[in-house]
Tab-separated table of C-alpha atoms and ligand atoms in Angstrom:
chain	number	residue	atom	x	y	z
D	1	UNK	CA	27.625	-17.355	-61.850
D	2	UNK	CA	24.846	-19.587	-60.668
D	3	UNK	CA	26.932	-22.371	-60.051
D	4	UNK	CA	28.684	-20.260	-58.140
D	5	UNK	CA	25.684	-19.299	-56.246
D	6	UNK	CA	24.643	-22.813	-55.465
D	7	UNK	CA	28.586	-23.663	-53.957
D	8	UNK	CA	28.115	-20.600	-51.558
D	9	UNK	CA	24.311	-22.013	-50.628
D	10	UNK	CA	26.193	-25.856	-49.931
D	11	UNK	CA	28.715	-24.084	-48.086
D	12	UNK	CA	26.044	-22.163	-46.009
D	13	UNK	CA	24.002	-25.023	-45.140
D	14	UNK	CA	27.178	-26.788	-43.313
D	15	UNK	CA	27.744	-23.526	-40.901
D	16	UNK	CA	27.501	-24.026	-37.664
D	17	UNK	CA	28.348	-20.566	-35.430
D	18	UNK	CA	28.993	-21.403	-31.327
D	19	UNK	CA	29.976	-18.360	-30.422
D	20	UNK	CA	30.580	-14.997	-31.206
D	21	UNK	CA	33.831	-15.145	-32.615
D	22	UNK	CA	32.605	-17.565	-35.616
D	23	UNK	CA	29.626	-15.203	-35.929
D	24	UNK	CA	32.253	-11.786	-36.421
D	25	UNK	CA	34.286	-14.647	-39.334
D	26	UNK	CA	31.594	-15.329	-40.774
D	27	UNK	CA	30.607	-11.579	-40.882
D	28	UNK	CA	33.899	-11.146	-42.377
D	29	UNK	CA	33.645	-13.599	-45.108
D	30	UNK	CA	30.079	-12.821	-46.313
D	31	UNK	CA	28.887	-9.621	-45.229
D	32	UNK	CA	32.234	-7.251	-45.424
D	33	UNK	CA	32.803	-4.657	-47.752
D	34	UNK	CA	35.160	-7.508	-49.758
D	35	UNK	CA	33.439	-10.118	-48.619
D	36	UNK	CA	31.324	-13.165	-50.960
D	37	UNK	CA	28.124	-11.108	-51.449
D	38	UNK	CA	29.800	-8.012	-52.181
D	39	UNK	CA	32.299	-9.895	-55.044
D	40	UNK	CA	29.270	-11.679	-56.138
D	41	UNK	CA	27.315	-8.000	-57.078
D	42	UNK	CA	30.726	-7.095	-58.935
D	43	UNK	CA	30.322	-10.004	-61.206
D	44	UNK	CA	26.875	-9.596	-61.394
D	45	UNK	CA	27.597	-5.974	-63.273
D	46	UNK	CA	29.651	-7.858	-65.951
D	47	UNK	CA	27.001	-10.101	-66.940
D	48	UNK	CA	25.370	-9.646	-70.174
D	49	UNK	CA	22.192	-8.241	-69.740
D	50	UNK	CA	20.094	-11.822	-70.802
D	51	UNK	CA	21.695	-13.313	-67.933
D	52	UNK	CA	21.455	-10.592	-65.337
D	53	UNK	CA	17.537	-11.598	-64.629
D	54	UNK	CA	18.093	-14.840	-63.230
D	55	UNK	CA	21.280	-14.150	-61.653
D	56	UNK	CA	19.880	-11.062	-59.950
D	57	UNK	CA	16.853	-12.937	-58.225
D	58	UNK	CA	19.150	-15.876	-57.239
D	59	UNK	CA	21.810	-13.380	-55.353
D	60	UNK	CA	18.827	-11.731	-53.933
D	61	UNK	CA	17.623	-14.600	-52.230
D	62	UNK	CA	20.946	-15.882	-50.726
D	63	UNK	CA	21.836	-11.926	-49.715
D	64	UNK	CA	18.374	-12.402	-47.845
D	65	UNK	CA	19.498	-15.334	-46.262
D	66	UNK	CA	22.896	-14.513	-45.521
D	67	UNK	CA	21.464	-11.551	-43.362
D	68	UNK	CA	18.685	-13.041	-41.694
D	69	UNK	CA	21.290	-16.583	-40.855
D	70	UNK	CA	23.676	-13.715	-39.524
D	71	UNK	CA	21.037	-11.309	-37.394
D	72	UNK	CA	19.301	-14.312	-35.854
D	73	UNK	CA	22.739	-16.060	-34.292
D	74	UNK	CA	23.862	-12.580	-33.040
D	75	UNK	CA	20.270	-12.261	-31.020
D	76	UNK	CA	20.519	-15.669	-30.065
D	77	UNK	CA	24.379	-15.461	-28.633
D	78	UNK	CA	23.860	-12.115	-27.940
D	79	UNK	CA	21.128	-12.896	-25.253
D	80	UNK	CA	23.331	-15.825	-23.843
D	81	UNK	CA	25.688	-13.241	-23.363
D	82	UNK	CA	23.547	-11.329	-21.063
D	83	UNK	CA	22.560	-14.579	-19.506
D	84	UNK	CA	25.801	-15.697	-18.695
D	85	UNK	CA	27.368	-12.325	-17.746
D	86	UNK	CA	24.692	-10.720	-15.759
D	87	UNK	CA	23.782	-13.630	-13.717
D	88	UNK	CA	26.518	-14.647	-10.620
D	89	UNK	CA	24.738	-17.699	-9.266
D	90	UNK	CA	26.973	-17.615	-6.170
D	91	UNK	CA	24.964	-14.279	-5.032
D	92	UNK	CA	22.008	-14.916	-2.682
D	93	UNK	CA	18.789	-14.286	-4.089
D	94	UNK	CA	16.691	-10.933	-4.128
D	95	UNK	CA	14.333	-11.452	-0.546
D	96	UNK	CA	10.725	-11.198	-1.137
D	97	UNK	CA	8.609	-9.355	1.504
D	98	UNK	CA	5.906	-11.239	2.366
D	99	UNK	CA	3.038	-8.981	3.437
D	100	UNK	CA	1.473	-10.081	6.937
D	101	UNK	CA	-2.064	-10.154	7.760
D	102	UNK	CA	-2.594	-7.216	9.974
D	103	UNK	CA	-3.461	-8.239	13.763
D	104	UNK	CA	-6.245	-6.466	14.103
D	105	UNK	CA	-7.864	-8.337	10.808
D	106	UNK	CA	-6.428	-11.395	12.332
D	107	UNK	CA	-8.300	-10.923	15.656
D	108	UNK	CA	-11.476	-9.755	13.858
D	109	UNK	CA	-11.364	-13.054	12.069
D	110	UNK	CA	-10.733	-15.189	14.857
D	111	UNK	CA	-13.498	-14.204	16.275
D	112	UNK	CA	-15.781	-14.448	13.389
D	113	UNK	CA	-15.065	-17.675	13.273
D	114	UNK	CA	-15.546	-18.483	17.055
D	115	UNK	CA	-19.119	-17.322	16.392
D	116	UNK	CA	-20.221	-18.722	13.320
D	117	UNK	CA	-19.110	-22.014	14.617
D	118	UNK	CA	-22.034	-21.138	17.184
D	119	UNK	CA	-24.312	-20.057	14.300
D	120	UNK	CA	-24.413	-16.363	13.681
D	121	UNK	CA	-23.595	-15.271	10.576
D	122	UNK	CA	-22.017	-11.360	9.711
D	123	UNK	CA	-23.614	-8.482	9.009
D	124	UNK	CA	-22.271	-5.603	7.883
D	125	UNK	CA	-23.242	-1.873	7.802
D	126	UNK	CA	-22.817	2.000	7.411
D	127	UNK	CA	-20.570	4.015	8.721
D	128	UNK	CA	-21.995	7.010	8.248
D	129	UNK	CA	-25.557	6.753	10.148
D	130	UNK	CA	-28.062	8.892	11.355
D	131	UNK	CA	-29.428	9.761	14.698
D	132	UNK	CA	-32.191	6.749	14.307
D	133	UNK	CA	-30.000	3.910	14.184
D	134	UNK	CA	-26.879	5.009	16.421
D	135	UNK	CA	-29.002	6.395	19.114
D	136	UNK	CA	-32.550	6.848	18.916
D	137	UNK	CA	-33.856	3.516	18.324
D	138	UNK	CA	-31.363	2.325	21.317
D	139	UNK	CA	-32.967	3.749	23.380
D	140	UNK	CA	-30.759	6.884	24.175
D	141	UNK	CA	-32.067	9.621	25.877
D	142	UNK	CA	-32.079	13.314	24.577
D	143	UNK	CA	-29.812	14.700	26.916
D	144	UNK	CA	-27.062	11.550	26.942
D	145	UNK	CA	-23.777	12.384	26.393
D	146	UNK	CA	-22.676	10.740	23.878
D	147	UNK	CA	-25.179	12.888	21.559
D	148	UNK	CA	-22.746	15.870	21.993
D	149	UNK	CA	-20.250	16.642	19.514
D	150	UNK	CA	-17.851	16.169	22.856
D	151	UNK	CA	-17.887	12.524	22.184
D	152	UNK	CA	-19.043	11.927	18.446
D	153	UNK	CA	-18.022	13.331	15.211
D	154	UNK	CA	-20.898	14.987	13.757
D	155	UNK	CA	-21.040	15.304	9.806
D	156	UNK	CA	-24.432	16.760	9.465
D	157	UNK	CA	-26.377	19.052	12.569
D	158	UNK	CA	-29.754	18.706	11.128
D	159	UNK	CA	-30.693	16.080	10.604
D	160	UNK	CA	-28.281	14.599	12.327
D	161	UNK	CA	-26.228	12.627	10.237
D	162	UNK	CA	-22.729	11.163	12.634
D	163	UNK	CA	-19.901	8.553	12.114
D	164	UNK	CA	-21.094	5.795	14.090
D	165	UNK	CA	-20.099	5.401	17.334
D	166	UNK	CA	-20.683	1.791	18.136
D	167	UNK	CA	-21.740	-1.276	15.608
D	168	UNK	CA	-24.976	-1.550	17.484
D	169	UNK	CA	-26.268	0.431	14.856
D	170	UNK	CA	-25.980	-2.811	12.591
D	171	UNK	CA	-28.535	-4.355	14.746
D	172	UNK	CA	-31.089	-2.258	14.368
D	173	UNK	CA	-30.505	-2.047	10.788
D	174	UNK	CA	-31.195	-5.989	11.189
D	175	UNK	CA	-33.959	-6.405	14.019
D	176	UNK	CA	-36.114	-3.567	11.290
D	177	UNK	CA	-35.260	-6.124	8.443
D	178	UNK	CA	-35.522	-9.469	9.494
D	179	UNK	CA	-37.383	-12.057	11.132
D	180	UNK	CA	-36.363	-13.786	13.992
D	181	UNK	CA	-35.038	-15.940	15.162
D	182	UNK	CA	-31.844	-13.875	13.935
D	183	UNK	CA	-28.660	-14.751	15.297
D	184	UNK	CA	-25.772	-12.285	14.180
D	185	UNK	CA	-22.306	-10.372	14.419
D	186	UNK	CA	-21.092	-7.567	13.249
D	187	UNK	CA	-18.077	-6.451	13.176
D	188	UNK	CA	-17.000	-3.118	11.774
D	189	UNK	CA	-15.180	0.459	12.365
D	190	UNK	CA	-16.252	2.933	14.754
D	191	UNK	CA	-15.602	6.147	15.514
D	192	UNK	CA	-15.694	8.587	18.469
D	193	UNK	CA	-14.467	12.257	19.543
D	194	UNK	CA	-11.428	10.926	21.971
D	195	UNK	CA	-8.213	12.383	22.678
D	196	UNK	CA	-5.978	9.852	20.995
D	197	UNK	CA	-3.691	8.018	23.903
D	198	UNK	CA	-2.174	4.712	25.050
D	199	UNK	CA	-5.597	3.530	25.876
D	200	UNK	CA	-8.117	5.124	23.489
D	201	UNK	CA	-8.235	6.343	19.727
D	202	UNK	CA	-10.668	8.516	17.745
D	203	UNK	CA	-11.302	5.590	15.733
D	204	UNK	CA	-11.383	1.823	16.391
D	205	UNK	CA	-13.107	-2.016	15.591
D	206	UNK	CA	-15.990	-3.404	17.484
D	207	UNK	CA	-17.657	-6.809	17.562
D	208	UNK	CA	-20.936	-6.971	18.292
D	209	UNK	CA	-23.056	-9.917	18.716
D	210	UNK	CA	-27.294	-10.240	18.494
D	211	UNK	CA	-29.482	-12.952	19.450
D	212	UNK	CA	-33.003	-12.619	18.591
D	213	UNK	CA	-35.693	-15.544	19.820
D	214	UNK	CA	-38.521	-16.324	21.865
D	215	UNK	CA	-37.256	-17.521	25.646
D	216	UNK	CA	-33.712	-16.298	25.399
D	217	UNK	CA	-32.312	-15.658	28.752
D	218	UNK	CA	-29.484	-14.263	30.382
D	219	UNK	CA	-27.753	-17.811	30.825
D	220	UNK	CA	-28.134	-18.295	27.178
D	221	UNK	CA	-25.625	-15.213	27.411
D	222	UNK	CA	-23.495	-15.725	29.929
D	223	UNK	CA	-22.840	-19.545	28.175
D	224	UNK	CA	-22.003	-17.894	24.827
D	225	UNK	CA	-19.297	-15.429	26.159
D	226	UNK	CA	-17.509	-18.133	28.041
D	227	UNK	CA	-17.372	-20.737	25.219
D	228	UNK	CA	-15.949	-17.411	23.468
D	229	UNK	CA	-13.582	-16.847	26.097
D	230	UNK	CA	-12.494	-20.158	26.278
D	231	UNK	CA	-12.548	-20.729	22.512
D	232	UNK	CA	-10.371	-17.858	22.008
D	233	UNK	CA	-8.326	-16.992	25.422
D	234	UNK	CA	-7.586	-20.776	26.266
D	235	UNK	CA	-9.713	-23.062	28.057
D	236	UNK	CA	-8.629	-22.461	31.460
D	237	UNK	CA	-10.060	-18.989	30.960
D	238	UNK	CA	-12.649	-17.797	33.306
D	239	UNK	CA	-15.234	-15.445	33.522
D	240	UNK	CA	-16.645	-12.552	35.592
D	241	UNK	CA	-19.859	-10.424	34.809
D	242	UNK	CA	-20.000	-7.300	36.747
D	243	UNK	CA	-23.471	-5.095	36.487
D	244	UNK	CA	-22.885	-1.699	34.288
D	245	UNK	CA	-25.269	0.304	32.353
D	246	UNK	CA	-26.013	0.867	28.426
D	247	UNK	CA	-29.729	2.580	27.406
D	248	UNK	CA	-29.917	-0.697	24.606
D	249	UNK	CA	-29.885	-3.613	27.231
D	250	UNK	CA	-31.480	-4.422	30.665
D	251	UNK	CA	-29.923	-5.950	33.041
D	252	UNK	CA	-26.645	-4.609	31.851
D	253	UNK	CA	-22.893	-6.196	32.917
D	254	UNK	CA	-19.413	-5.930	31.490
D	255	UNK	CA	-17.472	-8.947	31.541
D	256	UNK	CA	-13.833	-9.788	32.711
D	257	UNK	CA	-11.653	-12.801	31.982
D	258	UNK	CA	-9.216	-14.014	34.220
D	259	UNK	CA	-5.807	-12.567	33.652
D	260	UNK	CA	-2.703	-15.015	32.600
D	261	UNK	CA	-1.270	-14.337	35.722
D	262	UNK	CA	-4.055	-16.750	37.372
D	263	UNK	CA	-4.491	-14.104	39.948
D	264	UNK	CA	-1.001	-13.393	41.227
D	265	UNK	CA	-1.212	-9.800	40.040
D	266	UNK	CA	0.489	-8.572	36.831
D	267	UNK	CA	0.918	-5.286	34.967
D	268	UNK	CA	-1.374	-6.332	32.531
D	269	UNK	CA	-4.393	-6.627	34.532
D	270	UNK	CA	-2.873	-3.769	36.985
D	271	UNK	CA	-2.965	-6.917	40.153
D	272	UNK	CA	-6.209	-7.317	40.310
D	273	UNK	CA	-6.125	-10.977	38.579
D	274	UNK	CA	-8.906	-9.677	35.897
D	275	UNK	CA	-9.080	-8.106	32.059
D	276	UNK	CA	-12.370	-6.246	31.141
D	277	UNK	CA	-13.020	-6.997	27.275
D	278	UNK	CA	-16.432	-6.449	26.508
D	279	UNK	CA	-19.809	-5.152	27.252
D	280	UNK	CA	-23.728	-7.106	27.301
D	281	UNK	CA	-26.700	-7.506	28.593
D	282	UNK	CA	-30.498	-8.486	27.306
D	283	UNK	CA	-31.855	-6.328	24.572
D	284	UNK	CA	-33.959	-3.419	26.346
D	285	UNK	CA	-37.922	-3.974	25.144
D	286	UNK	CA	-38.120	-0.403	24.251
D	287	UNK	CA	-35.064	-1.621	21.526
D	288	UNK	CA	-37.071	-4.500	20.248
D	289	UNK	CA	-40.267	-2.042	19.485
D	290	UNK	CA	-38.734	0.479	18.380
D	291	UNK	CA	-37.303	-1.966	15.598
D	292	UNK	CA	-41.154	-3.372	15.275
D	293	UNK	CA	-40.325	-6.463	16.878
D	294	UNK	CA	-43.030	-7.383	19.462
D	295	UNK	CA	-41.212	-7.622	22.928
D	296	UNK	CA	-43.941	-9.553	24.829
D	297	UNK	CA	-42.981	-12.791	22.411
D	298	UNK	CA	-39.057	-11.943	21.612
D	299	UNK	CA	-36.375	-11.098	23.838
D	300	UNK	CA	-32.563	-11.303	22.977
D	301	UNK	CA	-29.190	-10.643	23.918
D	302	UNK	CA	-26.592	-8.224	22.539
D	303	UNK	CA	-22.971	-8.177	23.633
D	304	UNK	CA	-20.222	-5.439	22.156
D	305	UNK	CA	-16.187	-5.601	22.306
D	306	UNK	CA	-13.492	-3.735	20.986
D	307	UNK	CA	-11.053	-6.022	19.085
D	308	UNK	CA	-8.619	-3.089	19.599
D	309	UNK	CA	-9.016	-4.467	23.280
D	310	UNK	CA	-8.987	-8.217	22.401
D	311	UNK	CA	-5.832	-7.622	20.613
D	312	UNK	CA	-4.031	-5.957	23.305
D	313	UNK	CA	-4.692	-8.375	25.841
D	314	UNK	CA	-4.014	-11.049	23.164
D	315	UNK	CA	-1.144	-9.836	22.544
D	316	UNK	CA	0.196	-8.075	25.586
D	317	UNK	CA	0.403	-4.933	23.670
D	318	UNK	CA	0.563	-1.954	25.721
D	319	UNK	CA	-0.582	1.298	23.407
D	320	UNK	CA	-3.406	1.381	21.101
D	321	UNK	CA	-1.945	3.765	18.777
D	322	UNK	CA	0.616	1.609	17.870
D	323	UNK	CA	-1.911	-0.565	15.918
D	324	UNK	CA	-2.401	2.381	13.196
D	325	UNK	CA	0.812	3.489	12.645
D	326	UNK	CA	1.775	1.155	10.083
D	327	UNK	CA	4.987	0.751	11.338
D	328	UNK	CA	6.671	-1.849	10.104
D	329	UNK	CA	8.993	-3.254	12.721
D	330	UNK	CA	5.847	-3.849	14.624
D	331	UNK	CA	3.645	-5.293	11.871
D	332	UNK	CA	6.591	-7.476	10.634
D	333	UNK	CA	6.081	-9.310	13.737
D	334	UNK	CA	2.996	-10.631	12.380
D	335	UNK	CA	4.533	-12.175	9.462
D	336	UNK	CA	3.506	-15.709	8.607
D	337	UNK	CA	6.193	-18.335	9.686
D	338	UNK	CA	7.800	-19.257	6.592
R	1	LIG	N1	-22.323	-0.656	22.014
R	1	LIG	C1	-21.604	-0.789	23.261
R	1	LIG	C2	-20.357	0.089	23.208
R	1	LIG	O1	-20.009	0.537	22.142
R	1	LIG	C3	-21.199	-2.182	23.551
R	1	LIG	C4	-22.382	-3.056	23.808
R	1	LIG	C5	-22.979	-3.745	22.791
R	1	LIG	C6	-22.870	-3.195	25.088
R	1	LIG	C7	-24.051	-4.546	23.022
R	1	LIG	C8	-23.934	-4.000	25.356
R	1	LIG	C9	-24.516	-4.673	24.307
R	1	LIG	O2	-19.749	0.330	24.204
């Protein structure tokens, strides 16, 4: 019996199994209901009992390996098998979307970086503000409009607690808190009571830029929003600063670049050769003390833009609404070049 045993075990260690077919013989010859381990348990029963102990702990062992030598070539072929028939190499591969920065982040950051090449760094801030910081301490009278819930979403009556309507708020939050000279952007989402259309939305981005110093003029300002222009529009951009009005800043102007059309007239800037994008002027005193900065030794500039706006004109888009519907077609467009 055991030399029988050890014959099997010789005979074992020279199988080699390729494929499933040799693993279903060899299935056949060992594990079958007539097959060698079977035959071997019959004999076993004959022995005399004296024998039976060793006998019994040798077929053991080889019925252990028999089954484990069988179980791991079926997992092995059997997951070639799936390889080989699941896989048709001739089928073009699965297409990964690649997500796309959106191009309103894409602006933003543009822009950041335009200005901290200059030297202001970003500041962020809330979006829900109170009266203090989106109106009061800039200056805004009682009675201006844009304190009525006509033109700004109002979450709380008393005290007045709104979604901001402009990033200027930032800037207070930063002329109370630091020191000057303080040199700064912020960009961030804003929020006002509009009829949504082509050309406005209830919600939207703004850039705004603060420069806080002793002797800062309104050439210091005018200089900074051309290199920006010409940083960012090309550098055969030009610029035009037409007076305007905002409580926060005095002398006030909003500024226009020259149109690609060089003049000629276009649809874009609706023939009159020039694009408004943003809004400036010199920080009002009553801003800088309300913010406990003393306005006989500072003054400042402060200059606001939608990048809504900047987009459009960047990329001769013609309705803001399109730039939160998350439509695809339009966003694919914005897909890195692979
Ligand atoms: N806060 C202004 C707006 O929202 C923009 C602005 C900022 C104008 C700073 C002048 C100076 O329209």
């Amino acid at each position: 019996m055991i030399s029988k045993i050890d014959k099997i075990k010789q005979e074992l260690a020279l199988k080699i199994i390729t494929n499933l077919e040799e693993l279903e013989k060899f299935r056949l010859r060992y594990l079958s209901k007539k097959g060698v381990l079977n035959q071997l348990f019959e004999d076993f029963k004959l022995l005399k009992s004296d024998d039976k102990k060793q006998a019994g702990l040798k077929i053991n062992e080889l019925k252990e390996f028999i089954s484990e030598f069988y179980t791991t070539h079926k997992n092995n072929l059997s997951q070639e098998a799936t390889h080989t028939t699941n896989y048709d190499l001739s089928l073009p591969g699965d297409f990964q979307n690649i997500g796309s920065r959106h191009p309103i982040s894409t602006v933003k950051n543009e822009i950041n970086a335009i200005f901290n090449r200059l030297g202001f760094t970003i500041s962020d801030g809330p979006e829900i503000e109170d009266d203090w910081h989106v109106f009061s301490a800039l200056n805004f009278p009682p009675d201006h409009p844009a304190r009525d819930m006509q033109d700004t979403f109002f979450i709380n009556k008393t005290p007045e607690i709104v979604l901001r309507t402009h990033t200027s708020s930032v800037q207070v939050r930063v002329m109370e808190t630091t020191a000057p000279p303080i040199r700064m952007i912020m960009p961030g989402r804003v929020y006002r009571n509009e009829a949504i259309s082509a050309r406005s939305h209830c919600f939207f981005h703004q850039i705004e830029g603060l420069y806080i110093n002793k002797n800062v003029s309104f050439a210091d300002l005018k200089q900074t929003l051309l290199f920006f222009a010409k940083e960012f529009f090309g550098t055969s951009t030009k610029i035009r600063l037409r007076p305007s009005y905002f409580p926060f800043t005095e002398p006030s102007a909003e500024v226009d670049i020259s149109c690609t059309c060089n003049g000629k007239g276009c649809n874009l800037c609706k023939y009159t050769g020039w694009l408004e994008i943003l809004g400036c002027g010199m920080v009002d005193p009553n801003v800088l003390d309300y913010c406990n900065l003393d306005s006989k030794i500072y003054s400042g500039y402060a200059f606001g833009m939608g990048i809504e706006r900047i987009a459009l004109v960047k990329y001769q888009v013609k309705d803001i609404r399109i730039y939160s519907e998350n439509d695809v077609r339009f966003l694919s467009q914005f897909s890195p070049v692979l």
